[in-house]
Coordinates of C-alpha atoms in Angstrom, one line a residue:
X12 CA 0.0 0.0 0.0
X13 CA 2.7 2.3 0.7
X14 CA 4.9 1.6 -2.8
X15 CA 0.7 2.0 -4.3
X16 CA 0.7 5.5 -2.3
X17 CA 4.2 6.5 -3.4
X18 CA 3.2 5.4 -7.1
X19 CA -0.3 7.5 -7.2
X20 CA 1.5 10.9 -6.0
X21 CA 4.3 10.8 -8.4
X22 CA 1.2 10.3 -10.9
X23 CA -0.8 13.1 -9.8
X24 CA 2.2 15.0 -9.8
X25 CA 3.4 13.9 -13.3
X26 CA -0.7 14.7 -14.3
X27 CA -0.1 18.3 -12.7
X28 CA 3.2 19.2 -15.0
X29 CA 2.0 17.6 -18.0
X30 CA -1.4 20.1 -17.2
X31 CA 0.7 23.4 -16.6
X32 CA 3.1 22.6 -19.6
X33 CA 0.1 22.3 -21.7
X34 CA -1.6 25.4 -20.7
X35 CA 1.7 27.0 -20.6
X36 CA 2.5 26.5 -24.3
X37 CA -1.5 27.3 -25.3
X38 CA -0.6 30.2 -23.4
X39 CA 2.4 30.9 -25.7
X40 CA 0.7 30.0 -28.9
X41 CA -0.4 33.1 -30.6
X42 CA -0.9 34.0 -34.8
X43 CA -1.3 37.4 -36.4
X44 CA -2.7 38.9 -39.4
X45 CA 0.0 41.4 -40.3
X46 CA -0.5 43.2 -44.1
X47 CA 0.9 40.7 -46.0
X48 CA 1.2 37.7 -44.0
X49 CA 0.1 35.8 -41.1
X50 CA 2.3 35.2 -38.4
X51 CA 2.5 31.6 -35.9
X52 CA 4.4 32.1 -32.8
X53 CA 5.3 29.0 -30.4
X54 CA 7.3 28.0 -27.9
X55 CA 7.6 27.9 -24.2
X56 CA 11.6 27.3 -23.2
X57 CA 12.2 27.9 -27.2
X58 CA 10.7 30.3 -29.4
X59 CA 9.4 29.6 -32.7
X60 CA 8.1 32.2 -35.1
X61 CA 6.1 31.4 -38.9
X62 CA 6.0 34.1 -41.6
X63 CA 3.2 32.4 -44.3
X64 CA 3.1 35.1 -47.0
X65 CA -0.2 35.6 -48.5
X66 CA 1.1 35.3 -52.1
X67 CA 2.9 31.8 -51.1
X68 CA -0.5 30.4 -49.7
X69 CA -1.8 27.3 -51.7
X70 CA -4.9 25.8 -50.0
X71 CA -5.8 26.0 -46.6
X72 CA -8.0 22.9 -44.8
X73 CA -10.0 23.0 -42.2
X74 CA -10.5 19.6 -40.5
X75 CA -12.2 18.2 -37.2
X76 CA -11.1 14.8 -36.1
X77 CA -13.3 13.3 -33.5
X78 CA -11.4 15.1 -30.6
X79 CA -11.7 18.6 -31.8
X80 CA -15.6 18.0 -32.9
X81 CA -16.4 17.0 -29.6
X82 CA -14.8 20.1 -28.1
X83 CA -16.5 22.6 -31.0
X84 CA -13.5 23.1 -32.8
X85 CA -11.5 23.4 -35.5
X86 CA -7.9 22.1 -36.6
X87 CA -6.6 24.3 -39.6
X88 CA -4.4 23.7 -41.8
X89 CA -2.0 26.4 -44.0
X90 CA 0.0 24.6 -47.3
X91 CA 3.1 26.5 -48.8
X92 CA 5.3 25.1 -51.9
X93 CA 8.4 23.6 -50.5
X94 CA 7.9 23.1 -47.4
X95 CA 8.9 19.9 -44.3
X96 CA 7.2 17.2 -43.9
X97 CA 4.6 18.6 -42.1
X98 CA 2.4 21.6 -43.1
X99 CA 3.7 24.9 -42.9
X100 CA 0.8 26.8 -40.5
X101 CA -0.9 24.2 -38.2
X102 CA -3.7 26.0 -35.9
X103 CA -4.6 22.7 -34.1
X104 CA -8.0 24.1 -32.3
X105 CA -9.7 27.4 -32.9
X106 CA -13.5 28.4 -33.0
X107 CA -15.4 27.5 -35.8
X108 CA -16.8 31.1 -36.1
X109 CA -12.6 32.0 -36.0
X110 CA -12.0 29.6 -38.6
X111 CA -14.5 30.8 -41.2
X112 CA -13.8 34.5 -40.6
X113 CA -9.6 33.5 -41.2
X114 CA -10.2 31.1 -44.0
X115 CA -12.3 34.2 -45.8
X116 CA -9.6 36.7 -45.1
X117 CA -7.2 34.3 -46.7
X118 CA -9.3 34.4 -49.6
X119 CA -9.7 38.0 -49.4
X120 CA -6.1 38.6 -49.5
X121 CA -5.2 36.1 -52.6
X122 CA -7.7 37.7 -54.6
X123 CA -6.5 40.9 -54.0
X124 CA -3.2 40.0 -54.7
X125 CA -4.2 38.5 -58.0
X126 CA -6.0 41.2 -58.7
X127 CA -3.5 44.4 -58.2
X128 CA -0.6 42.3 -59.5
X129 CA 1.7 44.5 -61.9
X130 CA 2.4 41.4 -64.0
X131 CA 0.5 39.8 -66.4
X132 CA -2.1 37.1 -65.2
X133 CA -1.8 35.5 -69.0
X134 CA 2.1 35.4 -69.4
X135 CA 2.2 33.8 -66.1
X136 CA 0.1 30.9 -67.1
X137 CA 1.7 30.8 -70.2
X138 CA 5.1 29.7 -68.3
X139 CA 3.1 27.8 -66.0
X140 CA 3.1 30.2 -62.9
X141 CA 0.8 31.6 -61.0
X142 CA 0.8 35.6 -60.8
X143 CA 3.4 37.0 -58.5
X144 CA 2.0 38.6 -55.1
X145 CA 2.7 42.3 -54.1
X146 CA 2.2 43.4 -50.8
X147 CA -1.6 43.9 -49.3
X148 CA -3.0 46.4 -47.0
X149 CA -4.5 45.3 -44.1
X150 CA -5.7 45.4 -40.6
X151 CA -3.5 43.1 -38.2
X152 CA -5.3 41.1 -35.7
X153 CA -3.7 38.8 -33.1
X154 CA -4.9 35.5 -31.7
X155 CA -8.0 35.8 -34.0
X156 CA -9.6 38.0 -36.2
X157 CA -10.7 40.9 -34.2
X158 CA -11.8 42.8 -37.5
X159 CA -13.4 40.6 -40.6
X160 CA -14.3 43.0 -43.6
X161 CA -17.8 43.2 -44.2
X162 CA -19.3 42.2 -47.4
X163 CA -17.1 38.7 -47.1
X164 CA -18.1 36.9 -50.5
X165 CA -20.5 33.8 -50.4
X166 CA -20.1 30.3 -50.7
X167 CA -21.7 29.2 -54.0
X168 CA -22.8 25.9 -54.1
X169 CA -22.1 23.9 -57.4
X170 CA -22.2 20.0 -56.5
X171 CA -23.5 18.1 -53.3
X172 CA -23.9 14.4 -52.9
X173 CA -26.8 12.7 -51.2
X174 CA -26.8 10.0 -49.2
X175 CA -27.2 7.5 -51.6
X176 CA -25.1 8.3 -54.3
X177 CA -22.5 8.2 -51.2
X178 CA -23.8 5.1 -50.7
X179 CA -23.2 3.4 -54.4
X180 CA -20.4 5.1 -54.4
X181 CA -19.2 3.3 -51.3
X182 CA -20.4 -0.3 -52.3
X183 CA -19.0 0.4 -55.9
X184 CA -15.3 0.7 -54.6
X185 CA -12.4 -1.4 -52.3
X186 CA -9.4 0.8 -51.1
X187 CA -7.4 -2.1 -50.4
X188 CA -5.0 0.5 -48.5
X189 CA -7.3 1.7 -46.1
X190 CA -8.7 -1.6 -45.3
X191 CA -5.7 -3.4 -44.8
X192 CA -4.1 -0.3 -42.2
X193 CA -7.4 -1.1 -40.2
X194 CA -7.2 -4.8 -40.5
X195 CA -3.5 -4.9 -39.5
X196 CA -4.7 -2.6 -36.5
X197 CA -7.4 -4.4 -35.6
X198 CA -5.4 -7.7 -35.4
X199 CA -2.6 -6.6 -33.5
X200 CA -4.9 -5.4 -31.1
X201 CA -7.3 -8.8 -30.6
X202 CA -4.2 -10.4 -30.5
X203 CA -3.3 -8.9 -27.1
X204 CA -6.8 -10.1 -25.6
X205 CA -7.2 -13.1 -28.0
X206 CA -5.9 -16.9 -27.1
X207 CA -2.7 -17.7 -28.7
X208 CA -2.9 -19.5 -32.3
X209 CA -6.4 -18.6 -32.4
X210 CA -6.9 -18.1 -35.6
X211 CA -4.6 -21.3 -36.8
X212 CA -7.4 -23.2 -34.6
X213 CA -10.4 -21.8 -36.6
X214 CA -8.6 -22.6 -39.7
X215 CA -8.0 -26.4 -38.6
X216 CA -11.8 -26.8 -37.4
X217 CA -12.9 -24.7 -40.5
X218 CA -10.6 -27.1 -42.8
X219 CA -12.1 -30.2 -41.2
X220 CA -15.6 -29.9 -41.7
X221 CA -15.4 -28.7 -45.3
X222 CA -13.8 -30.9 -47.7
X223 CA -10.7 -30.6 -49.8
X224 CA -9.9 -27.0 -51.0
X225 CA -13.4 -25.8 -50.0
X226 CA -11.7 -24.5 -46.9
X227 CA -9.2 -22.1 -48.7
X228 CA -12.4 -21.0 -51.0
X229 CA -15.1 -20.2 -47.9
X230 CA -12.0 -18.4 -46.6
X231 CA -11.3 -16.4 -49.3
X232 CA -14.5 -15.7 -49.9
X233 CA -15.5 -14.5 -46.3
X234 CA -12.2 -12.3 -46.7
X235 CA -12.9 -10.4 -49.4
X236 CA -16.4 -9.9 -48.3
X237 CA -15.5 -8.4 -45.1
X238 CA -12.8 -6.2 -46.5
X239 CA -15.2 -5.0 -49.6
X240 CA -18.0 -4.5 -46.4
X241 CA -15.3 -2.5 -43.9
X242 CA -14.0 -0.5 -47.3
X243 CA -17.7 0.3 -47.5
X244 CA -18.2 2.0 -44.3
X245 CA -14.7 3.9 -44.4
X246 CA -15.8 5.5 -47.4
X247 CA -19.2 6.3 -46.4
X248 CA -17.5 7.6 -43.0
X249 CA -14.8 9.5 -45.1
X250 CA -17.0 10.9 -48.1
X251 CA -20.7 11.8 -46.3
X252 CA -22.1 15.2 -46.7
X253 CA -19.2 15.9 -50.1
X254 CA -19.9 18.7 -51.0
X255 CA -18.1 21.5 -53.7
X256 CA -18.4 25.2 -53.7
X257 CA -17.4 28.7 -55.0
X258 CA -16.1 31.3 -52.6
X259 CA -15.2 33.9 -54.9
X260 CA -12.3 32.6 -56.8
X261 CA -11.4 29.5 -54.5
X262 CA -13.0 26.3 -54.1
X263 CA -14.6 24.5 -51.1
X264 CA -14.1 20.6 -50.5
X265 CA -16.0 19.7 -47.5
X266 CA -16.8 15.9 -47.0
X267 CA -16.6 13.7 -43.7
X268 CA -18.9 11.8 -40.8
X269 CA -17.3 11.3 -37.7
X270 CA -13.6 13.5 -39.0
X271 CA -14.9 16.4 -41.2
X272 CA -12.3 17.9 -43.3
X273 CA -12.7 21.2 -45.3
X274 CA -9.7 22.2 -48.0
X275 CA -10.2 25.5 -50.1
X276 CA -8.0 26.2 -52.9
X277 CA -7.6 28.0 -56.1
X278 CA -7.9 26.2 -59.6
X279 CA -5.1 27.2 -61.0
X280 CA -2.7 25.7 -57.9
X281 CA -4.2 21.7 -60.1
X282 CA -1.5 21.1 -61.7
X283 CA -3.4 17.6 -63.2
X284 CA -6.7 15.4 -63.0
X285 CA -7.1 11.6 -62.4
X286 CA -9.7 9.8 -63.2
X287 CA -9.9 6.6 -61.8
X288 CA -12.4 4.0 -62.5
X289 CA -12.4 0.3 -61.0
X290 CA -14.0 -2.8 -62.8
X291 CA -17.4 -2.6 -61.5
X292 CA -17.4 1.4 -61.9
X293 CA -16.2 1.0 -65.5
X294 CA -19.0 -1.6 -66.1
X295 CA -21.5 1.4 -64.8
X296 CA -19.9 4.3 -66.2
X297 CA -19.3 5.9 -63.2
X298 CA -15.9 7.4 -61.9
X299 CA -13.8 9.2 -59.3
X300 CA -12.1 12.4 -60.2
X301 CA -9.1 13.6 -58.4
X302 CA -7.1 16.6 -58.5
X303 CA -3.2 16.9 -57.7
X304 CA -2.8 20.2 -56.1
X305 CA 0.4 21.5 -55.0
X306 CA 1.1 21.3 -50.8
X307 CA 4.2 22.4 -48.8
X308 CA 5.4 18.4 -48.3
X309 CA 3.2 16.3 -50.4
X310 CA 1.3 16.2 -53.7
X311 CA -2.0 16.5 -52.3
X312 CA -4.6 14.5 -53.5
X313 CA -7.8 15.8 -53.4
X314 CA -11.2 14.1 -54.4
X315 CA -13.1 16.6 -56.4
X316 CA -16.0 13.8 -57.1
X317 CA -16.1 10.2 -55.9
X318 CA -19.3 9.2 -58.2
X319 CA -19.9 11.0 -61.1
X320 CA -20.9 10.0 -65.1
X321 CA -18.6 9.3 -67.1
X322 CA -20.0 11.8 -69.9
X323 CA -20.5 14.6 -66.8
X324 CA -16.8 15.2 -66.7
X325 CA -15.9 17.5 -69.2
X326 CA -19.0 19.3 -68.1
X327 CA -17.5 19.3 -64.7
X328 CA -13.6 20.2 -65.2
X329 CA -15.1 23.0 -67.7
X330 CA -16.9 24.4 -64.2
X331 CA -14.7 23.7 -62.2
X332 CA -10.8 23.9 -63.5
X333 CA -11.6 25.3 -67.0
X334 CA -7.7 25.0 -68.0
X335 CA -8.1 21.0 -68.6
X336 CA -10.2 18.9 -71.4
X337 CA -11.1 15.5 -71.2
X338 CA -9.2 14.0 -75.0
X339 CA -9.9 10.3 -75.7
X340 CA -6.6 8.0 -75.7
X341 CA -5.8 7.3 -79.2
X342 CA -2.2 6.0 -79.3
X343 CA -2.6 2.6 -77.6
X344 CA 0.6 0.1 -76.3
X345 CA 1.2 -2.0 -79.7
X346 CA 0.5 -6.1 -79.7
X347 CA 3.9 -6.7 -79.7
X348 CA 3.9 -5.2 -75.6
X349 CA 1.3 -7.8 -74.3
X350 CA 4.2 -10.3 -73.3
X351 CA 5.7 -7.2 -71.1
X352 CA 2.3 -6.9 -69.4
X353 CA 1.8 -10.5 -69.1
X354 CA 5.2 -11.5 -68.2
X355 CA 5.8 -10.4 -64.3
X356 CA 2.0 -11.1 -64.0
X357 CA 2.6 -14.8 -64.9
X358 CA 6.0 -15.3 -62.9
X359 CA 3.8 -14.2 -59.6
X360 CA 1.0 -16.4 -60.1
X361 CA 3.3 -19.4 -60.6
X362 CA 5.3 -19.0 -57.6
X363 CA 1.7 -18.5 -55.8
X364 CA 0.4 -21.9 -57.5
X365 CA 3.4 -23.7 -56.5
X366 CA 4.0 -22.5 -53.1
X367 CA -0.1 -23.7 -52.0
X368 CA 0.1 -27.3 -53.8
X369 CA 3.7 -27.8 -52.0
X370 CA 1.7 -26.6 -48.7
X371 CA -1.9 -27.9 -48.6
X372 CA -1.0 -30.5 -51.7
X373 CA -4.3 -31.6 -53.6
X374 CA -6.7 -28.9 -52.5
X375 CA -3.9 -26.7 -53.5
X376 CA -4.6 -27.1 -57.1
X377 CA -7.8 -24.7 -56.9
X378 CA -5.2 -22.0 -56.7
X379 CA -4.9 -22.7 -60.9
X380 CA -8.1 -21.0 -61.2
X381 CA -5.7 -17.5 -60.5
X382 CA -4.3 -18.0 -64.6
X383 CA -7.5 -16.9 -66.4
X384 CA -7.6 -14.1 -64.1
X385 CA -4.1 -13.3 -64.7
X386 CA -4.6 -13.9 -68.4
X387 CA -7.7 -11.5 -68.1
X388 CA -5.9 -8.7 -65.7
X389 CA -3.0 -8.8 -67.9
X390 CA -5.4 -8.4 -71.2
X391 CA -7.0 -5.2 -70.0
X392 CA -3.8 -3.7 -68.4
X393 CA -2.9 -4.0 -72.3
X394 CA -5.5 -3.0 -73.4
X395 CA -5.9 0.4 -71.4
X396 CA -2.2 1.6 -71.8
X397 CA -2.4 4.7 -74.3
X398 CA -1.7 8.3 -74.3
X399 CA -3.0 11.5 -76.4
X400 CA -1.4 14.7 -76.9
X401 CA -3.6 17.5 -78.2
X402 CA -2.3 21.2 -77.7
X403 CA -1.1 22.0 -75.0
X404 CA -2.3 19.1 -73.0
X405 CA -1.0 15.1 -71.9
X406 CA -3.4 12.5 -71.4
X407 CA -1.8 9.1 -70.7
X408 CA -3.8 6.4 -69.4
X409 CA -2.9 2.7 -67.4
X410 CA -4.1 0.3 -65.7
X411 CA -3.3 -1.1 -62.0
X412 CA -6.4 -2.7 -60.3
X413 CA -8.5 0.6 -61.3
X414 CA -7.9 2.5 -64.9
X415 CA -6.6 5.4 -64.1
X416 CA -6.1 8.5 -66.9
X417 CA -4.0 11.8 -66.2
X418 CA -4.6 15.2 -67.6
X419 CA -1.9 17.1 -67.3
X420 CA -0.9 20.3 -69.1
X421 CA 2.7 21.2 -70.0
X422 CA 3.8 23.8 -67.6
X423 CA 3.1 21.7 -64.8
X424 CA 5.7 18.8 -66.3
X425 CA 8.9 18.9 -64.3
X426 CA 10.5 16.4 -66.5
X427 CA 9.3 13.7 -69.0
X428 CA 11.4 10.3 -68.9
X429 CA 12.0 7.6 -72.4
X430 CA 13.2 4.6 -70.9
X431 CA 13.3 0.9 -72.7
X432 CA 15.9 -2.3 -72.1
X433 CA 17.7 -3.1 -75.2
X434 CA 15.0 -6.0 -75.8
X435 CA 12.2 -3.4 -75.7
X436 CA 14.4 -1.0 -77.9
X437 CA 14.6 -3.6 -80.4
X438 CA 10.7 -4.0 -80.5
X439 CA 10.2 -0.5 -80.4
X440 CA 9.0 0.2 -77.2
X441 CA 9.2 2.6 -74.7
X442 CA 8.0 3.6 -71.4
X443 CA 7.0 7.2 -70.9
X444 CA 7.1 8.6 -67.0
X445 CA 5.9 12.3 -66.8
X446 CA 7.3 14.3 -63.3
X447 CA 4.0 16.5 -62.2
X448 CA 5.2 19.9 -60.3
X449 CA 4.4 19.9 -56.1
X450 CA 6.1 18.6 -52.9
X451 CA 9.3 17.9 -52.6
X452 CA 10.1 16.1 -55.3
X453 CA 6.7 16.2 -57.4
X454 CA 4.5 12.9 -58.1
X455 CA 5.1 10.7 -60.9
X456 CA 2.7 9.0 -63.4
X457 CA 3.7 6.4 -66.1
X458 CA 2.9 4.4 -68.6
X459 CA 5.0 1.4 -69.7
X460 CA 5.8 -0.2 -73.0
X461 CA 4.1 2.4 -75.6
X462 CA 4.9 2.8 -79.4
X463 CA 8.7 4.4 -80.0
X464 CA 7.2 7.2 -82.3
X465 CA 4.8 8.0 -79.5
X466 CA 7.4 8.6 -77.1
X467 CA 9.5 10.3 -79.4
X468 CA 6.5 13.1 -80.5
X469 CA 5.7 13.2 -76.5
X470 CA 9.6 13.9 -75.8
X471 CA 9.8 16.5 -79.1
X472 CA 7.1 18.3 -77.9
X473 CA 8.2 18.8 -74.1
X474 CA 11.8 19.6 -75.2
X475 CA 11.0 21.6 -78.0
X476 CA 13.1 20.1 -80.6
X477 CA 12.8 18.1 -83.5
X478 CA 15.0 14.9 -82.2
X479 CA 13.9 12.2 -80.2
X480 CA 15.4 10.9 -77.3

């Protein structure tokens, strides 16, 4: 009882610091709106001070995990080109009301800037830059905004999905990611309660009461149906109440249940849009649309629609990010690539097929039922690869599990990479990998084993010159 005694007062004590640190460093935690930035300043024992320029500002989120919604409020988040690995101005609790009146100011201010700028909008965007920033007047406010300007523009609503296109769009999907972070979670964890060799038990029982390889196929089964149900209800947790909006000249992505998340931006910080459709989407005509937009540490992907027509999106990057058309994919991988595609594909599936007949024996053999589906995965990833260039604009197009096909305009290419072994050079083929501007070193999308003349018109017209690579 005593060492129990000695134990809860160094506790209590430990509770008390922890306590006065905290409100010690909320204390210390102030921002201001100065005339042309906004200032963070931190730090208890050491000081920290944050200059986010108004002109440097990308896309500011507002966000409210379950902690913050159950307090009332809100964590914002400030993106800058170039910046750590974390974001640049991180406001982790502020009103809601504070929030709204900040994230308008922002606004405010990069309008403004665009607006009194001395050089020209159009031979910015020619180069592939957004307009330079001069510096604003304003009123300064500290720990809040003590003095919004009336007037402040009004969201516009232009797209909101209801509960039930939510919900196709849910049951329509599997982000095999996402479910297998939770899964790994969720197992580690029942593991610490659970018996040990619990589930090589189930397995055993489960293998003798079904016969031969009907044991591996229930499995599988009940697998895949719980991770396509759990990917169900992550999405409809992640993506209810999307909706997309106009303030002024930014746009509003607001979507989330439990952890709502709100991320304005200006079209011209895209800098290319994905299209993604899975097998069952493709078979409806539905897709997702996803915008790369450039963030201090990442290329930030952000869902502009997760269920929309197939023939809605040029009406809907025309609204939304006017810069980008929607081209069909006319130069397509040639017959002579299908062995590239079908090759790695076929290697994996073998080893897979061996390594379960070695292990369970007979009822291993089911697992040659995984070669037609190889034969058809490797088909359509064939099939899909192609690219278009029209103007000023890339489209290439692939296939992983989803087909997924990138608009991307030229001033937003970093570099553009022509790479083949000497077998593939002898057939003619090349693979094309396109460098996208944002984060620290951009994000990448390719294409492999594409026509040589393809490549070569792709790699003339980024470099300008009239020989290929």
């Amino acid at each position: 009882m005593e060492d129990l005694y000695g134990w809860g007062i160094a506790a209590a004590l430990l509770l008390i610091l922890l306590i006065g640190w905290g409100a010690l460093g909320w204390k210390r935690f102030v921002y201001t709106l100065e005339d042309d930035r906004l200032v963070i300043r931190r730090g208890v024992l050491l000081r920290d001070e944050k200059n986010l320029y108004f002109g440097r500002i990308h896309s500011v989120s507002m966000e409210q995990p379950l902690l913050q919604r159950l307090l009332g409020v809100v964590q914002i988040r400030i993106e800058t080109p170039g910046g750590g690995p974390k974001s640049d101005g991180l406001l982790p609790a502020v009103t809601l009301e504070e929030a709204q009146h900040l994230q308008q100011w922002l606004g405010q201010r990069q309008r403004a800037s665009q607006g009194t700028d001395t050089i020209s909008t159009h031979a910015a965007d020619d180069e592939g830059t957004a307009p330079a920033e001069k510096d604003l007047g304003s009123e300064a406010g500290a720990v809040g905004i003590s003095a919004p300007e009336p007037n402040l523009p009004k969201t516009a609503p232009l797209l909101k999905l209801s509960s039930d296109e939510v919900a196709k769009a849910a049951f329509s999907s599997m982000n095999i990611g996402m479910v297998a972070a939770f899964t790994g979670g969720v197992y580690s964890l029942m593991n610490d309660f659970l018996e040990d060799n619990i589930y090589e038990r189930i397995f055993k029982e489960t293998a003798a009461h079904l016969p031969g390889g009907f044991a591996i196929l229930t499995a599988s089964c009940v697998l895949l149906l719980f991770a396509w149900l759990l990917s169900s209800a992550l999405f409809i947790l992640r993506f209810g109440g999307f909706t997309v909006s106009r303030d002024g000249e930014q746009l509003v992505v607001a979507h989330g249940l439990l952890e709502r998340k709100k991320t304005v931006f200006s079209p011209k910080r895209v800098q290319a849009v994905i299209v993604k459709e899975g097998l069952l989407r493709q078979l409806l005509g539905y897709a997702e649309v996803e915008l790369r937009v450039i963030a201090s540490s990442k290329q930030e992907k952000l869902v502009l629609h997760p269920w929309v027509r197939k023939k809605d999106i040029p009406a809907l990057l025309c609204e939304v990010v006017p810069q980008f058309t929607v081209n069909p994919v006319t130069a397509r991988a040639p017959r002579q690539a299908f062995l590239y595609y079908l090759r790695f594909k076929l290697l994996v599936v073998t080893g897979m097929c061996a390594a379960a007949i070695l292990y369970f024996h007979l009822p291993g053999l089911w697992t040659l039922l995984l070669y037609p589906l190889m034969w058809f995965w490797a088909l359509h990833c064939h099939r899909d690869a192609g690219m278009h260039l029209s103007g000023g604009e890339l489209t290439l197009r692939r296939r992983l599990l989803s087909r997924e096909t990138c608009y991307v305009r030229r001033p937003q290419i970093l570099t553009v990479t022509a790479s083949g072994s000497l077998a593939q050079r002898q057939r003619k083929l090349l693979s094309l990998k396109v460098n996208i501007m944002g984060g620290l070193g951009g994000s990448s999308f390719e294409v492999h084993y594409l026509d040589e003349g393809d490549v070569q018109t792709v790699w003339r017209w980024f470099s300008r010159s009239g020989t290929g690579p």
